[in-house]
Short mmCIF file of C-alpha atoms and ligand atoms in Angstrom, two decimals:
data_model
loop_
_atom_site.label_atom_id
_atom_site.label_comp_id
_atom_site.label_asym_id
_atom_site.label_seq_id
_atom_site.Cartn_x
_atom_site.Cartn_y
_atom_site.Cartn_z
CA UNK A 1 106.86 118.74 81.04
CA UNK A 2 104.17 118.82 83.78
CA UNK A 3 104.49 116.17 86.24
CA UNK A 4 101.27 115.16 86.22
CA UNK A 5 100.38 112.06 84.83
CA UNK A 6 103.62 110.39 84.31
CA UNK A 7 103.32 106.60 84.48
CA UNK A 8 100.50 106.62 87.11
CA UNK A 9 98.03 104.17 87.37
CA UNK A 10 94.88 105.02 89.34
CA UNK A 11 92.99 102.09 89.58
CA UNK A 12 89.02 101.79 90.84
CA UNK A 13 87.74 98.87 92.52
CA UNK A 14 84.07 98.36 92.28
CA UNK A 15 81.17 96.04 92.54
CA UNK A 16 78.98 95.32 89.28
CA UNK A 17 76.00 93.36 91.41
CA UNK A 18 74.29 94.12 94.67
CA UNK A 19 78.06 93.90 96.68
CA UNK A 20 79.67 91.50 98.65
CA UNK A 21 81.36 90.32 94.95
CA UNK A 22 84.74 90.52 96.97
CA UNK A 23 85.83 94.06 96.55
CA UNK A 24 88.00 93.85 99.85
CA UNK A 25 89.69 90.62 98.82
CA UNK A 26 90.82 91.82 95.53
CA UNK A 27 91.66 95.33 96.69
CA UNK A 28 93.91 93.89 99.54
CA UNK A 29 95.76 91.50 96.56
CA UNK A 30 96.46 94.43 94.27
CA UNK A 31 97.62 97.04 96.78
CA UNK A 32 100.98 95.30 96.55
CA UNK A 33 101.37 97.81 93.15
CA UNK A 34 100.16 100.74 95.15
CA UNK A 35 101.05 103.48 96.99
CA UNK A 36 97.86 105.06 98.49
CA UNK A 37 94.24 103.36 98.85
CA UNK A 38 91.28 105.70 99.40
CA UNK A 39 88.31 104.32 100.12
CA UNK A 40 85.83 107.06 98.59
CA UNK A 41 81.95 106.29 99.42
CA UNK A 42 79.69 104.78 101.64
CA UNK A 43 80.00 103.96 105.42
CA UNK A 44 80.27 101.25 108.15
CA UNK A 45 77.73 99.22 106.40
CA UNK A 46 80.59 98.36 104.51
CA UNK A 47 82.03 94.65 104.81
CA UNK A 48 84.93 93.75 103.62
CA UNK A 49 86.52 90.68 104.24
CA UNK A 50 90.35 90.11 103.69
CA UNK A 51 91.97 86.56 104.81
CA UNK A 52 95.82 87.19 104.46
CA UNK A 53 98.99 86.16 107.27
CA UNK A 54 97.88 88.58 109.60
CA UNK A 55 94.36 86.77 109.97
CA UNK A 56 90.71 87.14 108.96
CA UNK A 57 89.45 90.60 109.20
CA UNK A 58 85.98 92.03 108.04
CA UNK A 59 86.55 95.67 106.76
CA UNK A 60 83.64 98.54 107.67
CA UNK A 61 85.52 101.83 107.23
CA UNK A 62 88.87 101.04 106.87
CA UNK A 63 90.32 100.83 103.71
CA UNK A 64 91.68 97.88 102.78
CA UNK A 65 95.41 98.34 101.74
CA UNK A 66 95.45 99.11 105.83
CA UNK A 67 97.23 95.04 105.58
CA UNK A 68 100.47 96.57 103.19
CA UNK A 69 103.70 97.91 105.28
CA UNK A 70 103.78 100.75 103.27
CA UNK A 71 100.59 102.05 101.74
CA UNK A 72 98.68 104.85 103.15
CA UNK A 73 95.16 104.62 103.41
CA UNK A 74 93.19 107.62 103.08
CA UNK A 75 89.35 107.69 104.24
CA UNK A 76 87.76 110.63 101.91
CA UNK A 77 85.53 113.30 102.03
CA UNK A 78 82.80 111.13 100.45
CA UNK A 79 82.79 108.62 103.16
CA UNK A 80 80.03 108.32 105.78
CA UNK A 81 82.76 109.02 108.95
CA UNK A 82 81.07 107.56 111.56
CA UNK A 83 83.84 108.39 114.23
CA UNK A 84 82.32 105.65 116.89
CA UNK A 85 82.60 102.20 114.30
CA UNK A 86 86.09 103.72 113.36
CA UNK A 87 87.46 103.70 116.44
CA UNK A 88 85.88 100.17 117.23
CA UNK A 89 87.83 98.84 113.79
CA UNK A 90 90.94 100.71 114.17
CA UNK A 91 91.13 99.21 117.94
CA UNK A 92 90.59 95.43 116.91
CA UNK A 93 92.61 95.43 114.34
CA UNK A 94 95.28 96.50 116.49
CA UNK A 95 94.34 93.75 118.81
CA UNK A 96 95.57 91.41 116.37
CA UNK A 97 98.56 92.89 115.37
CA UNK A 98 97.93 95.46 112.67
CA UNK A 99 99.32 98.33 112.27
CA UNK A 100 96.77 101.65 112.09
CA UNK A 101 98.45 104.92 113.09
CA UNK A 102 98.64 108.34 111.70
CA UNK A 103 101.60 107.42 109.13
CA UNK A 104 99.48 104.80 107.41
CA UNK A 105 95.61 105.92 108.01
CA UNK A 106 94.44 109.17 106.87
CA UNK A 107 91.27 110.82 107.14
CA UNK A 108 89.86 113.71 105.06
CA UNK A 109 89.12 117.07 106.94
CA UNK A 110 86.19 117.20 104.62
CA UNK A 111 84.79 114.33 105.30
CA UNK A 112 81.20 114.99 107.27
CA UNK A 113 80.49 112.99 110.62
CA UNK A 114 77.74 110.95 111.02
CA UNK A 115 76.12 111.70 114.38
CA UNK A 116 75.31 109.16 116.94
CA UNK A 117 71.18 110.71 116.27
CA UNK A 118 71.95 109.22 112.70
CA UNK A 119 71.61 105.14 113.68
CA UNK A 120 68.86 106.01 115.96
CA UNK A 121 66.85 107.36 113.20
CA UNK A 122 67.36 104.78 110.71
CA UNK A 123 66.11 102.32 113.16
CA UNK A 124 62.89 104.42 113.99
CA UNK A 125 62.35 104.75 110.22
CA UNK A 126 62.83 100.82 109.43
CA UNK A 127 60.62 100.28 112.64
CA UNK A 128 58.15 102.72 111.55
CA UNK A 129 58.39 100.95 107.76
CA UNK A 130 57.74 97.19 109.83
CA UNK A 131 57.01 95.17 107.15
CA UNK A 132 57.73 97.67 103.91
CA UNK A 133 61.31 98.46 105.39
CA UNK A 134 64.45 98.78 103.33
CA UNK A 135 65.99 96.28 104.78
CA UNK A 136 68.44 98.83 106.33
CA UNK A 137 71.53 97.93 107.95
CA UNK A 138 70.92 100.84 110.71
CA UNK A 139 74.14 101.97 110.54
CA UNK A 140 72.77 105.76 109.90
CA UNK A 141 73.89 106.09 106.53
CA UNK A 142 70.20 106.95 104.53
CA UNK A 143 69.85 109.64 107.52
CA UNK A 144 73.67 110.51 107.64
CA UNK A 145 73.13 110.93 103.39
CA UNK A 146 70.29 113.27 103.80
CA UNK A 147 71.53 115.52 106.50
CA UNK A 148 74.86 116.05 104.29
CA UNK A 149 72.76 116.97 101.62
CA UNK A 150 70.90 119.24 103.86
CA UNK A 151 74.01 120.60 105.42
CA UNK A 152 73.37 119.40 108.48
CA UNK A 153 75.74 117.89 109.98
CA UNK A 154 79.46 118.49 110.66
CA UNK A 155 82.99 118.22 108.56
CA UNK A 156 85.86 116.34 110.63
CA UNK A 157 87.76 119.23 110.51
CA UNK A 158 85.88 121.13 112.97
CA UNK A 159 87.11 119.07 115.32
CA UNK A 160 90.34 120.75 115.12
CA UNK A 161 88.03 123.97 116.29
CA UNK A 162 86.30 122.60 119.54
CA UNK A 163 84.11 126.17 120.10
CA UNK A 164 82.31 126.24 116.97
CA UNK A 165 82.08 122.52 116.58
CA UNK A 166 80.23 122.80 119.68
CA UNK A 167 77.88 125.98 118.57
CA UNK A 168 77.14 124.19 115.45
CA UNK A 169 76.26 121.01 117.00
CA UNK A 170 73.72 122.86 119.29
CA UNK A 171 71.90 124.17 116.44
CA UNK A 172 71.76 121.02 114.93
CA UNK A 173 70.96 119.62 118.23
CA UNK A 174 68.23 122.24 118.10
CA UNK A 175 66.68 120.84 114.93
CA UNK A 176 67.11 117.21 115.10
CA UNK A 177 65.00 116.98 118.17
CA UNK A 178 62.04 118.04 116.70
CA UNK A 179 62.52 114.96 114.30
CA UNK A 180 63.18 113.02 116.84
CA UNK A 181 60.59 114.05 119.40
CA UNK A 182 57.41 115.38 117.21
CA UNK A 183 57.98 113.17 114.36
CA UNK A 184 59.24 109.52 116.06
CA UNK A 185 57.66 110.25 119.49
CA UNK A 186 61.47 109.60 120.71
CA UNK A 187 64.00 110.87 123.31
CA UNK A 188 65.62 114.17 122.72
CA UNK A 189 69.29 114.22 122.45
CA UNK A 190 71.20 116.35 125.15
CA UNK A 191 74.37 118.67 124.89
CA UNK A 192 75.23 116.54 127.60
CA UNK A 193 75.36 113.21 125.50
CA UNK A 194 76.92 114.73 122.54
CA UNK A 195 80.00 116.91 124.17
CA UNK A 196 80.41 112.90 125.73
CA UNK A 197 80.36 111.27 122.50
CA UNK A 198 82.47 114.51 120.88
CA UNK A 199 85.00 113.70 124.14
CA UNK A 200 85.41 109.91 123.40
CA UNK A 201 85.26 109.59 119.85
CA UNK A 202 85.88 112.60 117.99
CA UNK A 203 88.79 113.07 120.51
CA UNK A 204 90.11 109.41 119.28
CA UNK A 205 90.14 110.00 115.53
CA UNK A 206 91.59 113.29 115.82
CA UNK A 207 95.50 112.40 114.92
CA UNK A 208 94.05 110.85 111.93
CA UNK A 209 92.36 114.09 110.47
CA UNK A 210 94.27 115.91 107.72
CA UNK A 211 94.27 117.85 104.54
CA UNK A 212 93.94 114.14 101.86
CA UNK A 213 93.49 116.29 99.42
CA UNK A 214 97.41 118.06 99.56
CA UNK A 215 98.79 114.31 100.10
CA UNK A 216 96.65 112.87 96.86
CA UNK A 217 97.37 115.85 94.68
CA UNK A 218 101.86 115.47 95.56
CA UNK A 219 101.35 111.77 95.16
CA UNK A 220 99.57 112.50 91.97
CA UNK A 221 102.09 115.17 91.07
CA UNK A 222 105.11 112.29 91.94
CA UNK A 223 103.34 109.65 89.35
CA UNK A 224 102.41 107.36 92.19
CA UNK A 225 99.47 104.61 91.78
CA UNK A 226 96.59 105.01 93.55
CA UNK A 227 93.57 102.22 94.45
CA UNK A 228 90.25 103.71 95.02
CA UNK A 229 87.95 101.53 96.71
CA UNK A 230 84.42 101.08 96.34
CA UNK A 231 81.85 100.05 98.47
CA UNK A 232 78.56 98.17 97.45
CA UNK A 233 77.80 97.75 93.45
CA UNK A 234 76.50 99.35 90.76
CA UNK A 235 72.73 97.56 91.24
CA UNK A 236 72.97 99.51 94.58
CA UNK A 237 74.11 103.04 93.22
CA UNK A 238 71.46 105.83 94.29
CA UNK A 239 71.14 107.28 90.67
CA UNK A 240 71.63 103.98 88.90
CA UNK A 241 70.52 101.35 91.01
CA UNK A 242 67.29 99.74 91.44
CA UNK A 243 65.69 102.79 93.49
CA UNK A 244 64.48 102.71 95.86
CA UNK A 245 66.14 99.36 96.74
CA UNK A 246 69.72 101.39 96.65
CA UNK A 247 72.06 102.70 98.97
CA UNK A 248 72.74 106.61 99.59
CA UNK A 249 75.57 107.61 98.16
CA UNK A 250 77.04 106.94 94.52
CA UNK A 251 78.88 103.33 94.75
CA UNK A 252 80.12 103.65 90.69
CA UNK A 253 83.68 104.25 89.58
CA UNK A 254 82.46 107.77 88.30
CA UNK A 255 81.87 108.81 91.81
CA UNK A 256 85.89 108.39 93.02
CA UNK A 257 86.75 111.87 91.41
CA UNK A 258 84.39 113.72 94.25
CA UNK A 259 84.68 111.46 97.07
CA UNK A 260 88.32 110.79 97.19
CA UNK A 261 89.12 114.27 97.17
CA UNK A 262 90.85 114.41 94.15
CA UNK A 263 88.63 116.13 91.47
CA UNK A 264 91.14 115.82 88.86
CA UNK A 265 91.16 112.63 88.56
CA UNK A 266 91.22 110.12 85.34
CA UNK A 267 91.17 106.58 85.98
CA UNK A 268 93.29 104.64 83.87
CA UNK A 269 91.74 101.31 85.00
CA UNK A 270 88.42 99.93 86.48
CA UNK A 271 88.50 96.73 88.21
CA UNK A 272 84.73 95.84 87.78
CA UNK A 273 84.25 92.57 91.02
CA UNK A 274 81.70 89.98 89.49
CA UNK A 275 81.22 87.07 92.05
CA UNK A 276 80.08 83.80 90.07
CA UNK A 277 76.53 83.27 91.00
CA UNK A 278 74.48 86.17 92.84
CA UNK A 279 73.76 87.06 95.70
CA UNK A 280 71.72 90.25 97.32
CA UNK A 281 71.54 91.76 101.12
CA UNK A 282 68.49 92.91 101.83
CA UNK A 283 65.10 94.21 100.06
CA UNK A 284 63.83 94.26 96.79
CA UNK A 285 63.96 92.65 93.38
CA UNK A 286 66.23 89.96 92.75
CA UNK A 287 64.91 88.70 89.20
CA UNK A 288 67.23 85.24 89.50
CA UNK A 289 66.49 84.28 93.45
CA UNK A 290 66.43 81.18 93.81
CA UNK A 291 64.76 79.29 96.89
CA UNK A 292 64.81 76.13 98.68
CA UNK A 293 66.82 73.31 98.46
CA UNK A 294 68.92 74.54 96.02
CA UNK A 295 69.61 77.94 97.30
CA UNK A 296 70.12 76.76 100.76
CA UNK A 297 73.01 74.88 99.08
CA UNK A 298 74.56 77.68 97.40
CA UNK A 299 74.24 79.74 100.37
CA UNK A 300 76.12 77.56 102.62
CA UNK A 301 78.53 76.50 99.91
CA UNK A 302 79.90 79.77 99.12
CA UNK A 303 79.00 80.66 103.21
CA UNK A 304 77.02 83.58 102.12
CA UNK A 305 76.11 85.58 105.21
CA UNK A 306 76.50 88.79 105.81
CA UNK A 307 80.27 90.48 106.59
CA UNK A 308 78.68 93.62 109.21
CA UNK A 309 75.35 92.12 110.26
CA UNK A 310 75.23 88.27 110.18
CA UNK A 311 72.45 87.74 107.90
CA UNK A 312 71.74 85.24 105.56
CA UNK A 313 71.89 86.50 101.91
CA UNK A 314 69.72 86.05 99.60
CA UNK A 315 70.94 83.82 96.50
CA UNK A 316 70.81 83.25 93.02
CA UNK A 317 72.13 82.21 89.78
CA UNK A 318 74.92 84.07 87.90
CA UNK A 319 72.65 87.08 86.18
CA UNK A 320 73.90 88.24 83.23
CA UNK A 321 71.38 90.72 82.19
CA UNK A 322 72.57 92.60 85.68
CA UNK A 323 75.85 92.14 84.96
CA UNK A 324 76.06 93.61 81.43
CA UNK A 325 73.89 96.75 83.20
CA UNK A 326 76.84 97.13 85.88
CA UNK A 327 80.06 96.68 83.64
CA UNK A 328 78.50 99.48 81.70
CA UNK A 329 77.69 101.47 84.78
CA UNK A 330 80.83 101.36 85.99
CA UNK A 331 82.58 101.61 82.99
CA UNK A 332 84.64 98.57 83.47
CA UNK A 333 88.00 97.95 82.07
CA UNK A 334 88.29 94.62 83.35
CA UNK A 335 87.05 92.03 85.54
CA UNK A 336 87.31 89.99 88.35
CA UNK A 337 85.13 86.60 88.50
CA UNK A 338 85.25 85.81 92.40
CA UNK A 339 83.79 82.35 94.51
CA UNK A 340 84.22 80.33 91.11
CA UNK A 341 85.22 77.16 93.59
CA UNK A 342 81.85 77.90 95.00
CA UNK A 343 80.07 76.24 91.68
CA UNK A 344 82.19 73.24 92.08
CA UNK A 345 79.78 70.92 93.60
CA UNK A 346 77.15 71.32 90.96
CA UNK A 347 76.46 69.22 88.28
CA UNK A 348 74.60 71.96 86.28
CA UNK A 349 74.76 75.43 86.93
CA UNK A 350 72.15 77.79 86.17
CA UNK A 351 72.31 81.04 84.32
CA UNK A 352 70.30 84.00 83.53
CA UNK A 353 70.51 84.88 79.99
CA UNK A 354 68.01 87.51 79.46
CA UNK A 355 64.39 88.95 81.50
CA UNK A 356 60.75 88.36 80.33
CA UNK A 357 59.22 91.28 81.26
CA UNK A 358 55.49 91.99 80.53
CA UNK A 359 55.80 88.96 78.11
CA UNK A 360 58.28 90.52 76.28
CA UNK A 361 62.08 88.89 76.04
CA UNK A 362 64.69 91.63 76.87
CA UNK A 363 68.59 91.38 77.73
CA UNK A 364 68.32 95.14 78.59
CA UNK A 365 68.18 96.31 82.33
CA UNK A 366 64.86 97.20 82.87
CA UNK A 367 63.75 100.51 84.83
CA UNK A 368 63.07 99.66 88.46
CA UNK A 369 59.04 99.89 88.75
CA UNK A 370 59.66 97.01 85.80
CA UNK A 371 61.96 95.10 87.42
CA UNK A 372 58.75 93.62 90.00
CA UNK A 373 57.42 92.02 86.71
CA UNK A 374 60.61 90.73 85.05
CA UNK A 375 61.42 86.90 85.32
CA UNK A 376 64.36 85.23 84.34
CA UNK A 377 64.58 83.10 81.48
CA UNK A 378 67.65 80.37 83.03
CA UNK A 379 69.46 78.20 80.93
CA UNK A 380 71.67 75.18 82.32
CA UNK A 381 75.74 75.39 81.58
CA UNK A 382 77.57 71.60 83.15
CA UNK A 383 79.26 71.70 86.26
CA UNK A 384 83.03 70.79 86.43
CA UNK A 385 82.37 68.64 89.36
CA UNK A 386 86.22 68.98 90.81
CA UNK A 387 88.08 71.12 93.22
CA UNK A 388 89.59 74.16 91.48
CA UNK A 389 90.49 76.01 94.91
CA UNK A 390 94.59 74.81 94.30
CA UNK A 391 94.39 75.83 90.62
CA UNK A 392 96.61 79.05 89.54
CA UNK A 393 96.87 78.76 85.88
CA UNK A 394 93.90 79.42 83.62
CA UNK A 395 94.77 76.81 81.54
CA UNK A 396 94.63 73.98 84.30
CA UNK A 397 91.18 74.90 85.03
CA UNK A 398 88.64 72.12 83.67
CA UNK A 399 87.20 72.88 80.19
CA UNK A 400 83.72 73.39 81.50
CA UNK A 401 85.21 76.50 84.11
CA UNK A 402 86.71 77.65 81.33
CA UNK A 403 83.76 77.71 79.19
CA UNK A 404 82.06 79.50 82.06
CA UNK A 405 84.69 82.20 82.17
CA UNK A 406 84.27 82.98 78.51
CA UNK A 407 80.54 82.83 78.70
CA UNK A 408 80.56 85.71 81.45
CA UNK A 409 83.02 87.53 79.15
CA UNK A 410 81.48 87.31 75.85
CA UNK A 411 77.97 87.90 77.62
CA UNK A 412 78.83 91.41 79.14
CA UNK A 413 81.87 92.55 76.82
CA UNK A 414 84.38 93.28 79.27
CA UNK A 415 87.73 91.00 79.66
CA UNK A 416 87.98 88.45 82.95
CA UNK A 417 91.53 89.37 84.23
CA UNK A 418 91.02 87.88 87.39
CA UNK A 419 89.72 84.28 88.19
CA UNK A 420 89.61 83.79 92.15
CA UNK A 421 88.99 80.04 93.54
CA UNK A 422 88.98 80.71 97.59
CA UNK A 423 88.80 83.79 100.10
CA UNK A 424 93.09 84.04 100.54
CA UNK A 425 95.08 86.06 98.97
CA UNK A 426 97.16 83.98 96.87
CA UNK A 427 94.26 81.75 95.65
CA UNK A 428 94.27 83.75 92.57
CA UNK A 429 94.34 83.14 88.60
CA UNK A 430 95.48 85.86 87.00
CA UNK A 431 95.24 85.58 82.73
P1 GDP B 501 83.01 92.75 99.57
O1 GDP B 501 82.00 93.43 100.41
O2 GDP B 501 82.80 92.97 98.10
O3 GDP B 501 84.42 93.05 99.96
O4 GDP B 501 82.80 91.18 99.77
P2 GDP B 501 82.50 90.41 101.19
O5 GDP B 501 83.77 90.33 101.93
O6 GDP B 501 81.32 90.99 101.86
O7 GDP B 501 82.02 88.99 100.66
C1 GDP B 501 82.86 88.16 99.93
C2 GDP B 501 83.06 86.86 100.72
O8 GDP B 501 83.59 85.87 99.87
C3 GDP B 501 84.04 86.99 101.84
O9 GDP B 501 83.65 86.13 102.88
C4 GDP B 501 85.36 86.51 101.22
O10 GDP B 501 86.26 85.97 102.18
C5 GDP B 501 84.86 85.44 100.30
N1 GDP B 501 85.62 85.25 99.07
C6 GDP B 501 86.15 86.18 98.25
N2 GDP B 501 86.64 85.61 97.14
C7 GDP B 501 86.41 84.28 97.26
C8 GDP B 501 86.64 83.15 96.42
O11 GDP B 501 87.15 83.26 95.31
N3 GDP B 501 86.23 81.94 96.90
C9 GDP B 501 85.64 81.78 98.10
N4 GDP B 501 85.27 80.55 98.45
N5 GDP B 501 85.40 82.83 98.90
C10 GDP B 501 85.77 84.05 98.48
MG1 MG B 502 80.59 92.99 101.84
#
């Protein structure tokens, strides 16, 4: 009988809103039943937090099963490497005590670098933009994207071939300072500056750079369980997402195949994070915003400010119409409702059942041009008005949490497996 397949369990993690639902929280409680975590899109504009013993820690590129004695963590070949912010992460979490070495971090030879030319241009852009900007966090990943996609920029295993990593970066040297110079009116990059930044960083990530793809297809082979982590959520997916509001890579479970490095793949389960009210980073439409008083409540309630950059999110009630879009988008098996404690203080809490758009009542997902004329149609479930934060049975919950729970699941057809009530690891309910 072929190996393959025997009692594995690869498991995706993945955000159904805009991100931030606590992907990194619930991916750092369910490593304990896994071998290998690859983290298999997106870049440093990641945040991830994870409380556990070891401390707080906010999460860029690292994947987070990096906490686990044990589990190997394996950056793919879809991931924005930006050698620089990895080196930066790797080195303070070893200030506090973590572990990140060669046996437990891996990172895919095939995974392409994102140049230090890449953050300088998605600043210029967003500065060109001024007030129409993206609301970029100008980390270099729409520019990092792009060049891929061009084939313009370089694979991490070159590094292991220091002569023709360094003709290929002069040609591409060659062509990005005509972007940068005739287009943006900017500095030119040198040879000089690069072969420093190859010296420093590139020379620092080096021991970490292997063939992933060998190590996921034995584990595979040996019926091991492996996590695949997500970054962002499906409202932020470049082909699914509210475009051009998205990011620029593929954040859906659909994605993990190509970016892990492990085309074979079938995922037997998809973890789909749903956090209990909304909340969006950045520009563009956010049909149940709320403002004022009220959202400045809910924003410092559930502390929502943003993991990599600081800033305050935008907030808003739970949406369902959203929701239903991204369990379907990301094919979710299950779910996990996160920040429920975070509703405790309200009396009422408000909901969005379904859009109006152009006058007309819809629970569908609307197109993204359509999304500027949608408004929410809210409707008011009661508070439970007690802390829940020390609660770990479902049942103990208070009737009206409860109620919410099944709302959400009856709402968007997809099972709530997962109930968290605080940011640690153990304040968990699991049904
Ligand atoms: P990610 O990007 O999806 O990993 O999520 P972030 O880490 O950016 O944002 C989630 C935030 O909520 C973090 O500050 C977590 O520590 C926190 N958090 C996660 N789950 C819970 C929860 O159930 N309750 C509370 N109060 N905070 C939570
Ligand atoms: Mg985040």
């Amino acid at each position: 009988m072929c190996a393959r397949g025997k009692n594995m369990n690869n498991c995706a993690i993945v955000g159904i809103n805009w991100g931030d639902e606590g992907k990194g929280r619930m991916v750092d409680l369910i490593t304990e039943n896994y071998d290998i975590v690859v983290r298999y899109q997106g870049g440093g504009n990641a945040g991830h937090t994870v409380i556990n013993d070891k401390g707080k820690f906010a999460l860029h590129l690292l994947p987070s099963g990096i906490f686990r004695s044990g589990v190997i963590n394996i950056i793919g070949n879809g991931v924005a490497l930006d050698p620089e912010n990895l080196q930066h992460e790797i080195q303070e979490l070893q200030s506090k005590g973590v572990m990140v070495t060669p046996d437990n971090l891996k990172i895919s030879s095939r995974a392409s670098l994102l140049l230090p030319w890449h953050r300088d241009l998605d600043e210029l852009e967003e500065n060109r933009l001024a007030d129409r900007k993206y609301g970029s966090t100008k980390q270099g990943i729409a520019p990092f994207y792009s060049d891929k996609y061009q084939k313009k920029t370089v694979l991490a295993g070159e590094i292991f071939h220091p002569e023709e990593l360094r003709s290929h970066l002069e040609e591409l040297l060659e062509w990005k300072n005509l972007t940068l110079t005739r287009v943006y009116g900017a500095e030119p990059y040198t040879m000089e500056k690069l072969n420093e930044w190859t010296d420093l960083y590139c020379g620092f990530i080096k021991p970490f750079i292997c063939d992933t793809e060998e190590i996921l297809e034995t584990a595979q082979e040996e019926g091991k369980n492996i996590l695949f982590e997500a970054q962002l959520g499906a409202l932020r997916d470049l082909d699914y997402g509210i475009y051009p509001y998205t990011t620029s890579s593929n954040t859906t479970a659909a994605y993990a195949p190509i970016g892990s490095g492990l085309p074979s793949l079938k995922l037997s389960e998809i973890i789909g994070v749903v956090k209990a009210y909304s909340t969006c980073v950045g520009e563009g439409p956010f049909v149940s915003e709320m403002s004022g008083e009220e959202a400045d409540k809910l924003r410092e309630a559930g502390s929502e400010y943003g993991a990599k950059t600081g800033r305050a999110r935008r907030v808003g009630a739970l949406d369902l119409v959203a929701t239903k879009y991204g369990v379907k988008v990301q094919n979710a098996t299950k779910l996990a409702l996160t920040k429920l404690d975070v509703l405790s203080n309200l009396d009422r809490i408000p909901v969005c059942v379904s859009y109006t758009v152009n006058g007309r009542k819809t629970d569908r997902f609307p197109f993204p041009t359509d999304l500027a004329d949608a408004s929410p149609v809210i409707e008011w479930v009661k508070g439970w008005n007690c802390d829940i934060s020390n609660i770990r049975h479902f049942e103990d919950l208070p009737k009206q949490a409860r109620d919410y729970v099944k709302m959400i699941e009856e709402a968007v057809g997809c099972p709530i497996a997962y109930v968290s009530v605080g940011a640690e690891r153990d304040s968990i309910i699991i049904r």
